[in-house]
JSON list of N, CA and C in Angstrom, two decimals:
[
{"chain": "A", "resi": 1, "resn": "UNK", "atom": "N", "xyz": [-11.06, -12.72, 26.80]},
{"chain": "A", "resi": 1, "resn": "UNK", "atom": "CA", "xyz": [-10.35, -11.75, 25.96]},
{"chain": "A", "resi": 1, "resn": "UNK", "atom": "C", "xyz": [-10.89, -11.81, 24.53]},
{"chain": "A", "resi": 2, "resn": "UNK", "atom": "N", "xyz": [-10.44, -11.08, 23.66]},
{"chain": "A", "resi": 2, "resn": "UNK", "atom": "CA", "xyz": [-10.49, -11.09, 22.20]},
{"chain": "A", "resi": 2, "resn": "UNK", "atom": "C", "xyz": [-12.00, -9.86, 22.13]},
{"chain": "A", "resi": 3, "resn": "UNK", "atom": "N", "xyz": [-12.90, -10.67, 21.80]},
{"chain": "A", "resi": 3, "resn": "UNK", "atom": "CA", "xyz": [-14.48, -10.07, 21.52]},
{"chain": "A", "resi": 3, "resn": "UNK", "atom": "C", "xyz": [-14.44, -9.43, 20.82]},
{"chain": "A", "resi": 4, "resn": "UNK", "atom": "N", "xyz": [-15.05, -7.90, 20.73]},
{"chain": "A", "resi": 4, "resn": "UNK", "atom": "CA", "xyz": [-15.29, -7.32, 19.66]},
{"chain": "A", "resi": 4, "resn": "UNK", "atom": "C", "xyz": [-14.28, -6.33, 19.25]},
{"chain": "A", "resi": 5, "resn": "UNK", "atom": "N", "xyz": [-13.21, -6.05, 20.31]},
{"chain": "A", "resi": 5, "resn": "UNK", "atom": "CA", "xyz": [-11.89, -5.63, 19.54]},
{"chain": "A", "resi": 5, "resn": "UNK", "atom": "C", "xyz": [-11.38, -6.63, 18.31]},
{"chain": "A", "resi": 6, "resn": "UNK", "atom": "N", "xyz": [-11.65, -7.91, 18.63]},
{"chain": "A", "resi": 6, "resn": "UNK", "atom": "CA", "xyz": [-10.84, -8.63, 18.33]},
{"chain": "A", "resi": 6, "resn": "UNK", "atom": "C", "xyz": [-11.22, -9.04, 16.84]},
{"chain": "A", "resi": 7, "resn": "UNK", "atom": "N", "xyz": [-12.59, -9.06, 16.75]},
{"chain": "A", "resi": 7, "resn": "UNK", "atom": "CA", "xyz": [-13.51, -8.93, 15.96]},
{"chain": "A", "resi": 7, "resn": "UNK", "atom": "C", "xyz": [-13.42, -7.62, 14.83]},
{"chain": "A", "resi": 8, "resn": "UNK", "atom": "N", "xyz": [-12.98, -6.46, 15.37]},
{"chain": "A", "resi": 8, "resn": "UNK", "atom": "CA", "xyz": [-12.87, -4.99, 14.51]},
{"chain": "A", "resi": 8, "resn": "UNK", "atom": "C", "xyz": [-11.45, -5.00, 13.83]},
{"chain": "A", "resi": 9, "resn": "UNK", "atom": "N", "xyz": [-10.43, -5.84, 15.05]},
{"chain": "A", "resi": 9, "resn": "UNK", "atom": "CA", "xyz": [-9.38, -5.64, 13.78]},
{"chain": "A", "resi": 9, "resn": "UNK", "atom": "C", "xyz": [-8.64, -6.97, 12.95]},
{"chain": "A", "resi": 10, "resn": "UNK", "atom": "N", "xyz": [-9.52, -7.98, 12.89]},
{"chain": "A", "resi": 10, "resn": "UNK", "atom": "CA", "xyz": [-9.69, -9.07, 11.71]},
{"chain": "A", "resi": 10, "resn": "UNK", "atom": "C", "xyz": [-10.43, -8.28, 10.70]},
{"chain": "A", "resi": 11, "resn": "UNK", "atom": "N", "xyz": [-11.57, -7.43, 11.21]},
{"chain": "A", "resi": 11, "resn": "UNK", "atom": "CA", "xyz": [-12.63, -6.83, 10.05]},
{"chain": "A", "resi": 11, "resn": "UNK", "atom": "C", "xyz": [-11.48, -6.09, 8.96]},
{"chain": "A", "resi": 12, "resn": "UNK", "atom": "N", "xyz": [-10.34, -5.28, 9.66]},
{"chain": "A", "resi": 12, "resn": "UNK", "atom": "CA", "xyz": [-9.73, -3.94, 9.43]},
{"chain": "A", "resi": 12, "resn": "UNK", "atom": "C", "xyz": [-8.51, -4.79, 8.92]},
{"chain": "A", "resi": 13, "resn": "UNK", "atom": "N", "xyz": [-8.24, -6.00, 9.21]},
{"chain": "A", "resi": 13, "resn": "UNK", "atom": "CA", "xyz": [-7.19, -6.63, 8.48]},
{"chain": "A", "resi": 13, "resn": "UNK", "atom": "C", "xyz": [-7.80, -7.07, 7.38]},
{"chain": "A", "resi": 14, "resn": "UNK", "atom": "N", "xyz": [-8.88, -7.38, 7.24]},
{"chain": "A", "resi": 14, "resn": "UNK", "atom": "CA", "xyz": [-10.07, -7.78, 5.21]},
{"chain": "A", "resi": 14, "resn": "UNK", "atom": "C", "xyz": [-9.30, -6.68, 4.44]},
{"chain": "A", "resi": 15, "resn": "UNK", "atom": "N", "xyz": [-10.03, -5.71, 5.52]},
{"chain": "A", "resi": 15, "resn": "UNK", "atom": "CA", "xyz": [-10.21, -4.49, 4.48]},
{"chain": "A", "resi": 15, "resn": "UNK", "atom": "C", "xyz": [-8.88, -4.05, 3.86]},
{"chain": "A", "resi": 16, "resn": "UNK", "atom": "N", "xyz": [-7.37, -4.18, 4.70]},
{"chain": "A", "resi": 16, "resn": "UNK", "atom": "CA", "xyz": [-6.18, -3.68, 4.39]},
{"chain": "A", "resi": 16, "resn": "UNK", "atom": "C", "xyz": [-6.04, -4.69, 3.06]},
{"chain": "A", "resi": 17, "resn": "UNK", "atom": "N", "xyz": [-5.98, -6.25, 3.41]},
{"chain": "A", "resi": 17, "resn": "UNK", "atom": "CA", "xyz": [-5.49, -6.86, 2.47]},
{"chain": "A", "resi": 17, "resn": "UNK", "atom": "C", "xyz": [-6.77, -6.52, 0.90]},
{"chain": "A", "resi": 18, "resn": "UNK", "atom": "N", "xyz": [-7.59, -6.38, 1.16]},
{"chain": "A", "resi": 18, "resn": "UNK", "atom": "CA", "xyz": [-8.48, -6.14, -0.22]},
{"chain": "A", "resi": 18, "resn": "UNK", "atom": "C", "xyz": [-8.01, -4.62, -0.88]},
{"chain": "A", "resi": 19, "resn": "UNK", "atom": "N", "xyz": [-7.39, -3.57, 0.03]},
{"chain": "A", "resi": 19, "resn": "UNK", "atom": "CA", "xyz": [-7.23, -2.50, -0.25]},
{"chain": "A", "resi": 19, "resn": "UNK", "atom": "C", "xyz": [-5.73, -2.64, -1.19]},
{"chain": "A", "resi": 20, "resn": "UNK", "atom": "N", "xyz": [-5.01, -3.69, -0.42]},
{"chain": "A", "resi": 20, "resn": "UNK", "atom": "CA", "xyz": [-3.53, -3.24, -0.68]},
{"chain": "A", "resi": 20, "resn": "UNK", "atom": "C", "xyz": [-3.47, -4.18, -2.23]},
{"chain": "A", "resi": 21, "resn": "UNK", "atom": "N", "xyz": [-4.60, -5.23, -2.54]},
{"chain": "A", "resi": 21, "resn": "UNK", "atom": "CA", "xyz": [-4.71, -6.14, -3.94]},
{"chain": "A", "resi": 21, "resn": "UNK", "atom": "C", "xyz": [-4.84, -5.27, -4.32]},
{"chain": "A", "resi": 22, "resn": "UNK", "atom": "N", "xyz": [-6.01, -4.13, -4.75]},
{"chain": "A", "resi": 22, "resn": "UNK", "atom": "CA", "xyz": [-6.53, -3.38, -5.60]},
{"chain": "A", "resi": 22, "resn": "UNK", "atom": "C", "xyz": [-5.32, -1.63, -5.83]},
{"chain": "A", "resi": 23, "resn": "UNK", "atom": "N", "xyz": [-4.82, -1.86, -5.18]},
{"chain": "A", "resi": 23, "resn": "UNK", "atom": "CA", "xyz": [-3.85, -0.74, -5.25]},
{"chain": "A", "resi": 23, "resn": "UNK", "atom": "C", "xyz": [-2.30, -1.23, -5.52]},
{"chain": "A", "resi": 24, "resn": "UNK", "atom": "N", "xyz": [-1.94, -2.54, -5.50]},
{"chain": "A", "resi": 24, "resn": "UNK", "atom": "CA", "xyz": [-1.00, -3.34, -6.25]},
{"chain": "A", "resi": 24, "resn": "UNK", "atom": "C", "xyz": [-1.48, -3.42, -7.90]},
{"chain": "A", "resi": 25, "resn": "UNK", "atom": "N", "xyz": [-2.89, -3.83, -7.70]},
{"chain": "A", "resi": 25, "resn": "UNK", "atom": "CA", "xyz": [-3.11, -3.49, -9.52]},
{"chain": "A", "resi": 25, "resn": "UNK", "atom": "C", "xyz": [-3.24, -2.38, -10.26]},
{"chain": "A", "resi": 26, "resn": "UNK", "atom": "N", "xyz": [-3.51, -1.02, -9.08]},
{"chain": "A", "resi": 26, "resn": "UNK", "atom": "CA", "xyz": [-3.28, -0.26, -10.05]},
{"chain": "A", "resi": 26, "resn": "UNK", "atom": "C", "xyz": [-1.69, 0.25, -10.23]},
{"chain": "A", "resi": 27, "resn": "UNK", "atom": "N", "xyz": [-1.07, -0.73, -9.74]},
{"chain": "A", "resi": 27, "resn": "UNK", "atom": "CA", "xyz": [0.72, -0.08, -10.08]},
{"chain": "A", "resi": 27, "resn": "UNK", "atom": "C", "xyz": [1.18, -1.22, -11.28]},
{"chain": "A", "resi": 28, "resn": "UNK", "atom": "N", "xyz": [0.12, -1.03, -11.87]},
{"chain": "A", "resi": 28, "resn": "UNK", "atom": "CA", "xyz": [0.82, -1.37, -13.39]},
{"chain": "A", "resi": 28, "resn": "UNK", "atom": "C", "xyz": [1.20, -0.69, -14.22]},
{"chain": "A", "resi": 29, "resn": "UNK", "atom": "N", "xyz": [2.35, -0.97, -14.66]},
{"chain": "A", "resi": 29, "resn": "UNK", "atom": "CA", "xyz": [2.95, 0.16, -16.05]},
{"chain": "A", "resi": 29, "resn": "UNK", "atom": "C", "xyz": [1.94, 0.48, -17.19]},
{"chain": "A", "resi": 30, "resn": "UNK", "atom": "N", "xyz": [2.47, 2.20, -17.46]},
{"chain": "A", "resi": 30, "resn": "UNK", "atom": "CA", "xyz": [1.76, 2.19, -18.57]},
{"chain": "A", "resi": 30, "resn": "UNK", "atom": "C", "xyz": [2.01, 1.35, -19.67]},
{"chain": "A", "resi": 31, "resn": "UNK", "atom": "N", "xyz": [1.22, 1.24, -20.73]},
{"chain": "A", "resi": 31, "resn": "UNK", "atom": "CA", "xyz": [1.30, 1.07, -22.08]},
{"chain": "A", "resi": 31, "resn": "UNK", "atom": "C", "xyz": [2.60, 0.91, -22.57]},
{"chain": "A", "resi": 32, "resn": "UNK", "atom": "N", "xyz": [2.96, 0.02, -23.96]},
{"chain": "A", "resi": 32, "resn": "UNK", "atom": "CA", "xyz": [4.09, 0.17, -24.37]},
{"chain": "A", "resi": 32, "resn": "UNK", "atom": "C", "xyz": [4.51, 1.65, -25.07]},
{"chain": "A", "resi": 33, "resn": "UNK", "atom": "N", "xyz": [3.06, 2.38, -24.88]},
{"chain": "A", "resi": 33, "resn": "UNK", "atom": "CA", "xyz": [3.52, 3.73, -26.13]},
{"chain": "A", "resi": 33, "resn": "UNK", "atom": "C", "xyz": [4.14, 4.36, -24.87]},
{"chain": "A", "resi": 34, "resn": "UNK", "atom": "N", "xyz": [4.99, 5.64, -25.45]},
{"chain": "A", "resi": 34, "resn": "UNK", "atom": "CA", "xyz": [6.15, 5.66, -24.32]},
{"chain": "A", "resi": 34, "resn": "UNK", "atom": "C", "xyz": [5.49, 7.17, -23.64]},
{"chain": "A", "resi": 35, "resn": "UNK", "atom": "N", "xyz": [4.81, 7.58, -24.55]},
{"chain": "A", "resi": 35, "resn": "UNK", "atom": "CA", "xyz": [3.67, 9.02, -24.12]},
{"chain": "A", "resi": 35, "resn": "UNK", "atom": "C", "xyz": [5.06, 9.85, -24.19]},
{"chain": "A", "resi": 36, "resn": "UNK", "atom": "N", "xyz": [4.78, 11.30, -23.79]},
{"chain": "A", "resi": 36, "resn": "UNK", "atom": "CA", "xyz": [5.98, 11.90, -23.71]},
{"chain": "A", "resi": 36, "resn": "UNK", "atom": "C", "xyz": [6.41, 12.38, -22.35]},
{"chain": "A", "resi": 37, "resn": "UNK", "atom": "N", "xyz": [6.82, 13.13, -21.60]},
{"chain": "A", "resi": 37, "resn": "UNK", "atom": "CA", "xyz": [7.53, 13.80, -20.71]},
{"chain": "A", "resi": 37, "resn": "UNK", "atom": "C", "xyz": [6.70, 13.98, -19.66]},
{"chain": "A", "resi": 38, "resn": "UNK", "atom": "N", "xyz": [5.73, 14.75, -19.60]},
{"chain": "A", "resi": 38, "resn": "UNK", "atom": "CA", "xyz": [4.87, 14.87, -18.73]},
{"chain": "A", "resi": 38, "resn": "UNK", "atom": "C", "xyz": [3.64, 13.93, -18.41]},
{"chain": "A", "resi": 39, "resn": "UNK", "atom": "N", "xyz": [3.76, 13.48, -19.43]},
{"chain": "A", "resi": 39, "resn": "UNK", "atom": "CA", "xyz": [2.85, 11.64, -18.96]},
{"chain": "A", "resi": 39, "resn": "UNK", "atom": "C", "xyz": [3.29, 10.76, -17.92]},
{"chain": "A", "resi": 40, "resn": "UNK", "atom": "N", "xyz": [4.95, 10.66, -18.27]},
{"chain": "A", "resi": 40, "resn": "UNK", "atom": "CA", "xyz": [6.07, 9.94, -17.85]},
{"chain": "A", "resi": 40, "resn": "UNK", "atom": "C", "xyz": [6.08, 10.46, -16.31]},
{"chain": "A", "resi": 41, "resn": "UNK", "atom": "N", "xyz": [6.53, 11.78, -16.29]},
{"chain": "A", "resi": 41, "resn": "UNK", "atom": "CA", "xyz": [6.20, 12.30, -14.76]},
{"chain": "A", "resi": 41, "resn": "UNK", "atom": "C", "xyz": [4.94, 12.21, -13.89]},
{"chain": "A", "resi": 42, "resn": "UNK", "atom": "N", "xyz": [3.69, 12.77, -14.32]},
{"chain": "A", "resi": 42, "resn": "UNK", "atom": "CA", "xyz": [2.64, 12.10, -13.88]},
{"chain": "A", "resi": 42, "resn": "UNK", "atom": "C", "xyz": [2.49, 10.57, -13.26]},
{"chain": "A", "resi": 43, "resn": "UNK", "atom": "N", "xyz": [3.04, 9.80, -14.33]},
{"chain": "A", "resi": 43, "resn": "UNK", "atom": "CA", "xyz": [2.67, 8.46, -13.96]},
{"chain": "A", "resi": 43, "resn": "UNK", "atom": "C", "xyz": [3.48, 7.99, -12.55]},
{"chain": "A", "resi": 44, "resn": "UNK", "atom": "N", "xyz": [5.05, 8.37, -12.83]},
{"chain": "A", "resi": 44, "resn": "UNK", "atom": "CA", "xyz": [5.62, 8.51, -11.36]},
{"chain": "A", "resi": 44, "resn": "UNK", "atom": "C", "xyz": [5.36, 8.68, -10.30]},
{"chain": "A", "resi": 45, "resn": "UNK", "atom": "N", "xyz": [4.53, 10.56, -10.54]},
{"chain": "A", "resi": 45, "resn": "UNK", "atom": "CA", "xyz": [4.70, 10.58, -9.11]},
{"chain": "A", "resi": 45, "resn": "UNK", "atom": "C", "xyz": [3.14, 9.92, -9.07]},
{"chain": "A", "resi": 46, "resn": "UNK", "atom": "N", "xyz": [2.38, 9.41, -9.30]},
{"chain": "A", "resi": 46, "resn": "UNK", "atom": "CA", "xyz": [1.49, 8.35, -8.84]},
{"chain": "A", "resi": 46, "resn": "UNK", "atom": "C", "xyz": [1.63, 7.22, -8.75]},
{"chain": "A", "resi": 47, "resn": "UNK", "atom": "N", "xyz": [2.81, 6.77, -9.11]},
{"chain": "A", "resi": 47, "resn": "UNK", "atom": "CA", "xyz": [3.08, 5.32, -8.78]},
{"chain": "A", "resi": 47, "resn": "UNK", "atom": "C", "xyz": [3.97, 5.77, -6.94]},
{"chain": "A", "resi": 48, "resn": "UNK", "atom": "N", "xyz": [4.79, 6.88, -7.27]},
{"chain": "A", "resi": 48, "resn": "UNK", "atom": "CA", "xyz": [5.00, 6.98, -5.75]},
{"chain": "A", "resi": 48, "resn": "UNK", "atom": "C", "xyz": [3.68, 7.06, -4.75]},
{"chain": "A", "resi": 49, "resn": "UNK", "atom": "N", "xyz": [2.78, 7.84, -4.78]},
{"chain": "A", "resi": 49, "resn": "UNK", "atom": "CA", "xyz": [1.69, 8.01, -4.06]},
{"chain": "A", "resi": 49, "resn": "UNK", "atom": "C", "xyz": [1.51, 6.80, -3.87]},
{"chain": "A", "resi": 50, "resn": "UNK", "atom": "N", "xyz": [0.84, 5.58, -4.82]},
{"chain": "A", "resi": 50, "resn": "UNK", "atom": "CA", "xyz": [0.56, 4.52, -4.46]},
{"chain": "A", "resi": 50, "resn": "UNK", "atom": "C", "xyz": [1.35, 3.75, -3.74]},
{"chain": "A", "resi": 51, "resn": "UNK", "atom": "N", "xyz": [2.84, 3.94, -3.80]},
{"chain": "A", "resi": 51, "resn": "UNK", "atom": "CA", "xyz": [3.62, 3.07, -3.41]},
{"chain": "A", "resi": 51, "resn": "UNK", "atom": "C", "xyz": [3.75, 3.31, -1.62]},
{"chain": "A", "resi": 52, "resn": "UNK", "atom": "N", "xyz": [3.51, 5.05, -1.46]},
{"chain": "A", "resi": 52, "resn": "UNK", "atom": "CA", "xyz": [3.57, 5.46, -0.24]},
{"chain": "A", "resi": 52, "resn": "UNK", "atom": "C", "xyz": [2.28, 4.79, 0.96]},
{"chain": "A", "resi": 53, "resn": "UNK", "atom": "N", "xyz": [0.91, 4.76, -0.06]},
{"chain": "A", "resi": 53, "resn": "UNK", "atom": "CA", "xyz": [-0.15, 4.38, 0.13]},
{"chain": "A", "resi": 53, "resn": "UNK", "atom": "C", "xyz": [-0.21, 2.68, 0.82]},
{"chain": "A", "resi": 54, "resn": "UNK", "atom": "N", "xyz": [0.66, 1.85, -0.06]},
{"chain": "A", "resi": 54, "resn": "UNK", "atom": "CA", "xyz": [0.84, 0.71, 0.46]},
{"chain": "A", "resi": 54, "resn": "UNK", "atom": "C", "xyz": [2.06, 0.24, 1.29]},
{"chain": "A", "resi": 55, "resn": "UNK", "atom": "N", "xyz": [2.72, 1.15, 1.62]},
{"chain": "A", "resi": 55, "resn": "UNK", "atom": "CA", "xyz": [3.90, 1.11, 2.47]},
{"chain": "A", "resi": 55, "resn": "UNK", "atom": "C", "xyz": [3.39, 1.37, 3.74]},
{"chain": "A", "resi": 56, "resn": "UNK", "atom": "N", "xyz": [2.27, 2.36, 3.84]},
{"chain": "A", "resi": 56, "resn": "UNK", "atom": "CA", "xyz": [1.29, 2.61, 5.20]},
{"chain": "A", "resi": 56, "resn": "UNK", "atom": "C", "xyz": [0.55, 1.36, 5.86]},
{"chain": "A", "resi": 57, "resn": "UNK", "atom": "N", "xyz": [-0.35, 0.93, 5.17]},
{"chain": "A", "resi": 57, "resn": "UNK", "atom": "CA", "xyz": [-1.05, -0.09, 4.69]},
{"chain": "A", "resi": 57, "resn": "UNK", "atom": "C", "xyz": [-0.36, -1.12, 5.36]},
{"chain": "A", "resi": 58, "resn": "UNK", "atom": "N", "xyz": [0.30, -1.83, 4.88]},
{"chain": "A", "resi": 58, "resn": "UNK", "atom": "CA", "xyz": [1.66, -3.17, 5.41]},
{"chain": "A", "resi": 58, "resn": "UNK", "atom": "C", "xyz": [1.94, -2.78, 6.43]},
{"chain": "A", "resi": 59, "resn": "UNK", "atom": "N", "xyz": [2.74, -1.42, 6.75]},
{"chain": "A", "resi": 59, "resn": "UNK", "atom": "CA", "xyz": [2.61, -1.88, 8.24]},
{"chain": "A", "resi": 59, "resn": "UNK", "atom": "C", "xyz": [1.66, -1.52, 8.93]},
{"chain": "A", "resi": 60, "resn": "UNK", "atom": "N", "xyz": [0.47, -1.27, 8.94]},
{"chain": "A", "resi": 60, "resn": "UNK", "atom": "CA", "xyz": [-0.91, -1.05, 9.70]},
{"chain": "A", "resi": 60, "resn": "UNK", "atom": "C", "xyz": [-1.09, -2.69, 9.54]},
{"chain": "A", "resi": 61, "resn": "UNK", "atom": "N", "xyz": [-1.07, -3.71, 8.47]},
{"chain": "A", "resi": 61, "resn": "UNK", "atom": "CA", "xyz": [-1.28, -5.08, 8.60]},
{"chain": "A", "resi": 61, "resn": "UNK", "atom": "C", "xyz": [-0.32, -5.97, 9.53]},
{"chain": "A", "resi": 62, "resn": "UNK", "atom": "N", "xyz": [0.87, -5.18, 9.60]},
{"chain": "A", "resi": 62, "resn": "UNK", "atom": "CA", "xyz": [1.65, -5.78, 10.12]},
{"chain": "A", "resi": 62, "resn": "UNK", "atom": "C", "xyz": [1.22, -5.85, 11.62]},
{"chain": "A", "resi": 63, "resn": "UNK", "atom": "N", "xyz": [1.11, -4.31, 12.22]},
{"chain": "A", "resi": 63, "resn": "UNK", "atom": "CA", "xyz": [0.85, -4.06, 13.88]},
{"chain": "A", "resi": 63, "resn": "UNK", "atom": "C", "xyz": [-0.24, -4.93, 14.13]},
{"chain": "A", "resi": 64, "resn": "UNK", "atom": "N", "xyz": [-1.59, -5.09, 13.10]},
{"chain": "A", "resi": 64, "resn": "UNK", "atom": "CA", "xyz": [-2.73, -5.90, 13.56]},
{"chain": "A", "resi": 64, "resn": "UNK", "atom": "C", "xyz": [-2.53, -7.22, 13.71]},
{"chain": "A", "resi": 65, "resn": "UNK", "atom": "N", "xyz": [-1.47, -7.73, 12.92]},
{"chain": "A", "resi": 65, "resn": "UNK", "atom": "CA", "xyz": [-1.41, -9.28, 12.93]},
{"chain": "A", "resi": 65, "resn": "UNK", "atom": "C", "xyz": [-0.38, -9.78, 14.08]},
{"chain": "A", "resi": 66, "resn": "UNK", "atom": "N", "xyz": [0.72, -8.86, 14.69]},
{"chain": "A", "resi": 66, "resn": "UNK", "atom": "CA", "xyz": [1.41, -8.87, 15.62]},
{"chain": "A", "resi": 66, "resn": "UNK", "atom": "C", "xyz": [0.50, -8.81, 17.16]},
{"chain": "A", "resi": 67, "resn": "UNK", "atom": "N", "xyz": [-0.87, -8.11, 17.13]},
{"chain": "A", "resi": 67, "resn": "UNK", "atom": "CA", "xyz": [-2.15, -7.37, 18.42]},
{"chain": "A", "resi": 67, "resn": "UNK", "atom": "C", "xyz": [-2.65, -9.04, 18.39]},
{"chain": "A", "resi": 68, "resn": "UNK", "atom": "N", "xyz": [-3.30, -9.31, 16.90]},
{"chain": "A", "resi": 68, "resn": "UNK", "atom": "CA", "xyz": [-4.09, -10.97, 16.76]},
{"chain": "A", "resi": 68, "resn": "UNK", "atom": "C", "xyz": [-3.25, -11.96, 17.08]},
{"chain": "A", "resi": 69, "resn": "UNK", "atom": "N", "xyz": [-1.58, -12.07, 17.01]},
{"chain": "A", "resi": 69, "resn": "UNK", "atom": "CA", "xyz": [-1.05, -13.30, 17.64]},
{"chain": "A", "resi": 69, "resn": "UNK", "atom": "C", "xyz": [-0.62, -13.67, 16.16]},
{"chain": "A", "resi": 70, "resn": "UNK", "atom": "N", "xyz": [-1.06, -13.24, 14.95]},
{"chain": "A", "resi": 70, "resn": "UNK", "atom": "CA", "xyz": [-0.61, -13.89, 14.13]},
{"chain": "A", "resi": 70, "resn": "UNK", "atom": "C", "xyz": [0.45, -13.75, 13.39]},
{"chain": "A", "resi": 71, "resn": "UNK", "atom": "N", "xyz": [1.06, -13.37, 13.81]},
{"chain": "A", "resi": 71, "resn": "UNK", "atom": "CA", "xyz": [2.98, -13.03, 13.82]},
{"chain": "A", "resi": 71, "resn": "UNK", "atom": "C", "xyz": [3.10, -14.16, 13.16]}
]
């Protein structure tokens, strides 16, 4: 058992966890300047996108590590 499935989704579990670091850093707050209104909204709904982005993500890591045994 295992082989090169097993092999593609350890590869695809790298890639989630390197994906989901680099998209945790970009959900850093802006600046202390407070910008105005439509900065403020912008930044939202891209912190939602991202947040939606890594909510996918986790559990795609989750199903692979549950397939690998590593629950």
């Amino acid at each position: 058992m295992g082989g090169r499935d097993e092999d593609d989704r350890r590869t695809r579990l790298r890639d989630i966890d390197e994906s989901l670091d680099r998209l945790r850093a970009d959900l850093t707050p802006p600046s202390g300047d407070a910008g105005d209104n439509v900065d403020s909204g912008q930044y939202l709904a891209a912190r939602e996108e991202l947040e939606g982005q890594i909510e996918l993500l986790e559990y795609e890591r989750e199903r692979l590590r549950v397939e690998l045994g590593e629950d």
